[in-house]
Amino acid sequence: MSGIELKQQQIETTMRLAPVIPVVVIDDVRAAVPMARALVAGGTPAIEVTLRTSAALEAIRAIAAEVEGAMIGVGTVLSARDLKAAQQAGARFAVSPGVSPHLLDAADDSELPLLPGAATASEVMAMLERGYRHLKFFPAVPAGGHKLLGAWASPLPQVRFCPTGGISLASAPDFLALPNVICVGGSWLTPANLLANGDWPAIELLAREAAGLRKSG
């Protein structure tokens, strides 16, 4: 088995842990561990912490070290430097909003499995040529929503997606019902006000609601 095939298997396993991967923007490192514990307790153990704040890498490091059962990942990966920093922090998977040749080359050389983003059929085909069968569809709602993604199922049957971007608890079932969707990414599980207030029971409840959604086969 090639390196890309092994890493794609690892990505698929991560995608199948729960119907929703929480997508987190964290400003205060002190919130990282209790937040992650709440998400794991609620049944959403795969957690994507985005590199959109200065606290992100330290938060990933803390979760990786202290939260049992968490499958911690890094989001908004844009470069080889991001990929290396994420791996050093203890991330177990990486997610990018799109792709570039340099990022894909870096991913080939990294042990960290990558879930790359695509928004068009041409981008999906380019990813297939590089050996990627599991992709992020981003930004899901602005790019065409579940209708566009569903239209890809016949001409691109070998690809499975994690749509992310603008999805809510109410709209997630439309995506999860598609044959080419394994899970969705959602920021609604960790809203800024609950993080700021340290309302971990409320975050655990949101995670339980998300974990209760039905996945496609």
CSV table of C-alpha atoms in Angstrom, one decimal:
chain,number,residue,atom,x,y,z
A,1,MET,CA,0.0,0.0,0.0
A,2,SER,CA,1.4,3.4,-1.0
A,3,GLY,CA,1.8,6.3,1.5
A,4,ILE,CA,-1.2,8.2,0.1
A,5,GLU,CA,-3.4,5.2,0.2
A,6,LEU,CA,-2.6,4.6,3.9
A,7,LYS,CA,-3.2,8.2,4.8
A,8,GLN,CA,-6.5,8.2,2.9
A,9,GLN,CA,-7.5,5.2,4.9
A,10,GLN,CA,-6.7,7.1,8.1
A,11,ILE,CA,-8.7,10.1,6.9
A,12,GLU,CA,-11.7,7.8,6.1
A,13,THR,CA,-11.5,6.3,9.6
A,14,THR,CA,-11.5,9.8,11.1
A,15,MET,CA,-14.4,10.9,9.0
A,16,ARG,CA,-16.5,7.9,10.1
A,17,LEU,CA,-16.0,8.6,13.9
A,18,ALA,CA,-19.1,10.8,14.0
A,19,PRO,CA,-21.5,12.4,11.5
A,20,VAL,CA,-20.1,15.9,12.4
A,21,ILE,CA,-16.5,17.1,12.8
A,22,PRO,CA,-16.6,20.3,14.9
A,23,VAL,CA,-14.7,23.1,13.3
A,24,VAL,CA,-13.3,25.3,16.0
A,25,VAL,CA,-11.9,28.8,16.1
A,26,ILE,CA,-10.3,29.2,19.5
A,27,ASP,CA,-9.0,32.5,21.0
A,28,ASP,CA,-8.2,31.4,24.6
A,29,VAL,CA,-5.9,28.4,25.1
A,30,ARG,CA,-7.5,27.8,28.5
A,31,ALA,CA,-10.7,26.8,26.8
A,32,ALA,CA,-9.1,24.2,24.7
A,33,VAL,CA,-9.1,21.2,27.0
A,34,PRO,CA,-12.5,21.6,28.6
A,35,MET,CA,-14.1,22.3,25.2
A,36,ALA,CA,-12.5,19.2,23.7
A,37,ARG,CA,-13.6,17.1,26.7
A,38,ALA,CA,-17.2,18.3,26.2
A,39,LEU,CA,-17.1,17.5,22.5
A,40,VAL,CA,-15.7,14.0,23.1
A,41,ALA,CA,-18.3,13.4,25.8
A,42,GLY,CA,-21.0,14.4,23.4
A,43,GLY,CA,-19.9,11.9,20.8
A,44,THR,CA,-17.9,14.0,18.3
A,45,PRO,CA,-14.3,13.0,19.0
A,46,ALA,CA,-12.7,14.2,15.7
A,47,ILE,CA,-12.1,17.9,16.3
A,48,GLU,CA,-10.7,20.4,13.7
A,49,VAL,CA,-9.0,23.4,15.4
A,50,THR,CA,-8.4,26.0,12.7
A,51,LEU,CA,-5.2,28.0,12.3
A,52,ARG,CA,-7.1,31.3,12.3
A,53,THR,CA,-5.8,32.5,15.7
A,54,SER,CA,-2.5,32.8,17.5
A,55,ALA,CA,-3.8,30.3,20.1
A,56,ALA,CA,-4.5,27.5,17.7
A,57,LEU,CA,-1.3,25.5,17.8
A,58,GLU,CA,-1.0,25.7,21.6
A,59,ALA,CA,-4.6,24.6,21.8
A,60,ILE,CA,-3.9,21.6,19.6
A,61,ARG,CA,-0.9,20.8,21.7
A,62,ALA,CA,-2.9,20.9,24.9
A,63,ILE,CA,-5.8,18.8,23.5
A,64,ALA,CA,-3.4,16.2,22.1
A,65,ALA,CA,-1.6,15.8,25.5
A,66,GLU,CA,-4.6,16.0,27.8
A,67,VAL,CA,-7.9,14.9,26.3
A,68,GLU,CA,-8.4,11.2,26.1
A,69,GLY,CA,-10.4,10.0,23.1
A,70,ALA,CA,-9.9,13.1,21.1
A,71,MET,CA,-8.8,12.8,17.4
A,72,ILE,CA,-7.4,16.3,17.1
A,73,GLY,CA,-6.9,17.8,13.7
A,74,VAL,CA,-5.7,21.1,12.4
A,75,GLY,CA,-7.7,23.2,9.9
A,76,THR,CA,-6.9,26.1,7.6
A,77,VAL,CA,-3.7,24.5,6.5
A,78,LEU,CA,-2.2,26.6,3.7
A,79,SER,CA,1.4,25.7,3.5
A,80,ALA,CA,4.2,23.2,4.2
A,81,ARG,CA,5.0,25.3,7.3
A,82,ASP,CA,1.5,24.9,8.6
A,83,LEU,CA,1.6,21.2,8.0
A,84,LYS,CA,4.9,20.8,9.8
A,85,ALA,CA,3.8,23.0,12.8
A,86,ALA,CA,0.6,21.0,13.1
A,87,GLN,CA,2.3,17.7,13.2
A,88,GLN,CA,4.8,19.0,15.8
A,89,ALA,CA,1.9,20.2,17.9
A,90,GLY,CA,0.4,16.7,18.0
A,91,ALA,CA,-2.3,17.0,15.3
A,92,ARG,CA,-3.4,13.6,13.8
A,93,PHE,CA,-5.0,15.0,10.6
A,94,ALA,CA,-4.9,18.2,8.6
A,95,VAL,CA,-7.6,20.0,6.6
A,96,SER,CA,-7.1,22.6,3.9
A,97,PRO,CA,-9.7,25.0,2.4
A,98,GLY,CA,-8.2,24.3,-1.1
A,99,VAL,CA,-5.0,23.0,-2.5
A,100,SER,CA,-1.8,24.1,-4.1
A,101,PRO,CA,1.0,22.1,-5.8
A,102,HIS,CA,3.4,23.0,-2.9
A,103,LEU,CA,0.9,21.9,-0.2
A,104,LEU,CA,0.3,18.6,-2.0
A,105,ASP,CA,4.0,18.0,-2.3
A,106,ALA,CA,4.5,18.7,1.4
A,107,ALA,CA,1.6,16.4,2.2
A,108,ASP,CA,3.3,13.6,0.2
A,109,ASP,CA,6.4,14.0,2.4
A,110,SER,CA,4.4,14.3,5.7
A,111,GLU,CA,3.1,11.6,7.9
A,112,LEU,CA,0.1,13.7,8.6
A,113,PRO,CA,-3.0,12.7,6.6
A,114,LEU,CA,-4.6,15.6,4.7
A,115,LEU,CA,-8.2,16.2,3.9
A,116,PRO,CA,-7.9,18.7,1.0
A,117,GLY,CA,-10.6,21.1,0.0
A,118,ALA,CA,-12.4,21.3,-3.4
A,119,ALA,CA,-15.2,23.4,-4.7
A,120,THR,CA,-15.5,22.3,-8.4
A,121,ALA,CA,-15.5,19.1,-10.4
A,122,SER,CA,-12.2,20.0,-12.0
A,123,GLU,CA,-10.6,20.4,-8.5
A,124,VAL,CA,-12.0,17.0,-7.5
A,125,MET,CA,-10.5,15.4,-10.7
A,126,ALA,CA,-7.2,17.0,-10.0
A,127,MET,CA,-7.2,15.5,-6.5
A,128,LEU,CA,-8.1,12.1,-7.9
A,129,GLU,CA,-5.0,12.2,-10.1
A,130,ARG,CA,-3.0,12.8,-6.9
A,131,GLY,CA,-4.6,9.8,-5.2
A,132,TYR,CA,-7.1,11.6,-3.0
A,133,ARG,CA,-10.5,9.9,-2.7
A,134,HIS,CA,-11.6,11.7,0.5
A,135,LEU,CA,-12.1,15.4,0.2
A,136,LYS,CA,-13.6,18.4,1.9
A,137,PHE,CA,-16.3,20.2,-0.1
A,138,PHE,CA,-15.8,23.9,0.8
A,139,PRO,CA,-17.4,26.3,1.1
A,140,ALA,CA,-20.3,23.9,0.9
A,141,VAL,CA,-23.4,26.2,1.0
A,142,PRO,CA,-22.0,29.1,-1.1
A,143,ALA,CA,-20.5,26.7,-3.6
A,144,GLY,CA,-23.8,25.0,-4.4
A,145,GLY,CA,-24.9,23.1,-1.4
A,146,HIS,CA,-26.2,19.5,-1.3
A,147,LYS,CA,-27.6,19.8,-4.8
A,148,LEU,CA,-24.3,20.4,-6.4
A,149,LEU,CA,-22.6,17.7,-4.3
A,150,GLY,CA,-25.3,15.2,-5.1
A,151,ALA,CA,-24.9,15.9,-8.8
A,152,TRP,CA,-21.2,14.8,-8.5
A,153,ALA,CA,-22.2,11.3,-7.1
A,154,SER,CA,-22.7,9.7,-10.6
A,155,PRO,CA,-19.8,11.1,-12.6
A,156,LEU,CA,-17.4,10.9,-9.6
A,157,PRO,CA,-18.6,7.9,-7.6
A,158,GLN,CA,-15.2,7.0,-6.2
A,159,VAL,CA,-15.0,10.2,-4.1
A,160,ARG,CA,-16.3,10.7,-0.6
A,161,PHE,CA,-16.8,14.2,1.0
A,162,CYS,CA,-16.9,16.1,4.2
A,163,PRO,CA,-18.9,19.2,3.2
A,164,THR,CA,-18.0,22.3,5.4
A,165,GLY,CA,-19.1,25.9,5.3
A,166,GLY,CA,-22.5,27.3,6.2
A,167,ILE,CA,-23.9,24.0,7.4
A,168,SER,CA,-26.2,23.9,10.5
A,169,LEU,CA,-27.9,21.3,12.5
A,170,ALA,CA,-31.0,21.8,10.4
A,171,SER,CA,-29.3,21.5,7.0
A,172,ALA,CA,-26.8,18.8,7.9
A,173,PRO,CA,-29.2,15.9,7.1
A,174,ASP,CA,-29.6,17.1,3.5
A,175,PHE,CA,-25.9,16.5,3.1
A,176,LEU,CA,-25.6,13.3,5.2
A,177,ALA,CA,-28.4,11.7,3.1
A,178,LEU,CA,-26.1,11.8,0.0
A,179,PRO,CA,-24.3,8.6,-1.0
A,180,ASN,CA,-21.0,10.5,-1.5
A,181,VAL,CA,-21.0,12.2,2.0
A,182,ILE,CA,-19.5,10.5,5.1
A,183,CYS,CA,-19.7,13.4,7.5
A,184,VAL,CA,-20.0,17.2,7.6
A,185,GLY,CA,-17.9,19.9,9.3
A,186,GLY,CA,-19.7,22.3,11.5
A,187,SER,CA,-18.8,25.4,13.5
A,188,TRP,CA,-22.2,25.5,15.2
A,189,LEU,CA,-21.0,23.1,18.0
A,190,THR,CA,-18.6,25.6,19.5
A,191,PRO,CA,-20.1,29.1,19.1
A,192,ALA,CA,-18.0,32.0,20.3
A,193,ASN,CA,-20.3,33.0,23.2
A,194,LEU,CA,-20.3,29.5,24.7
A,195,LEU,CA,-16.5,29.3,24.5
A,196,ALA,CA,-16.1,32.7,26.0
A,197,ASN,CA,-18.5,31.8,28.9
A,198,GLY,CA,-17.0,28.4,29.4
A,199,ASP,CA,-20.4,26.8,29.0
A,200,TRP,CA,-19.1,23.2,28.5
A,201,PRO,CA,-22.5,21.5,29.3
A,202,ALA,CA,-24.1,23.5,26.5
A,203,ILE,CA,-21.3,22.5,24.1
A,204,GLU,CA,-21.7,18.8,25.1
A,205,LEU,CA,-25.4,19.1,24.4
A,206,LEU,CA,-24.7,20.5,20.9
A,207,ALA,CA,-22.3,17.7,20.3
A,208,ARG,CA,-24.9,15.1,21.4
A,209,GLU,CA,-27.4,16.6,19.0
A,210,ALA,CA,-24.9,16.4,16.2
A,211,ALA,CA,-23.8,12.9,17.0
A,212,GLY,CA,-27.4,11.8,16.8
A,213,LEU,CA,-27.7,12.8,13.1
A,214,ARG,CA,-27.9,9.9,10.7
A,215,LYS,CA,-24.9,9.2,8.5
A,216,SER,CA,-25.1,7.9,5.0
A,217,GLY,CA,-23.8,4.4,4.5
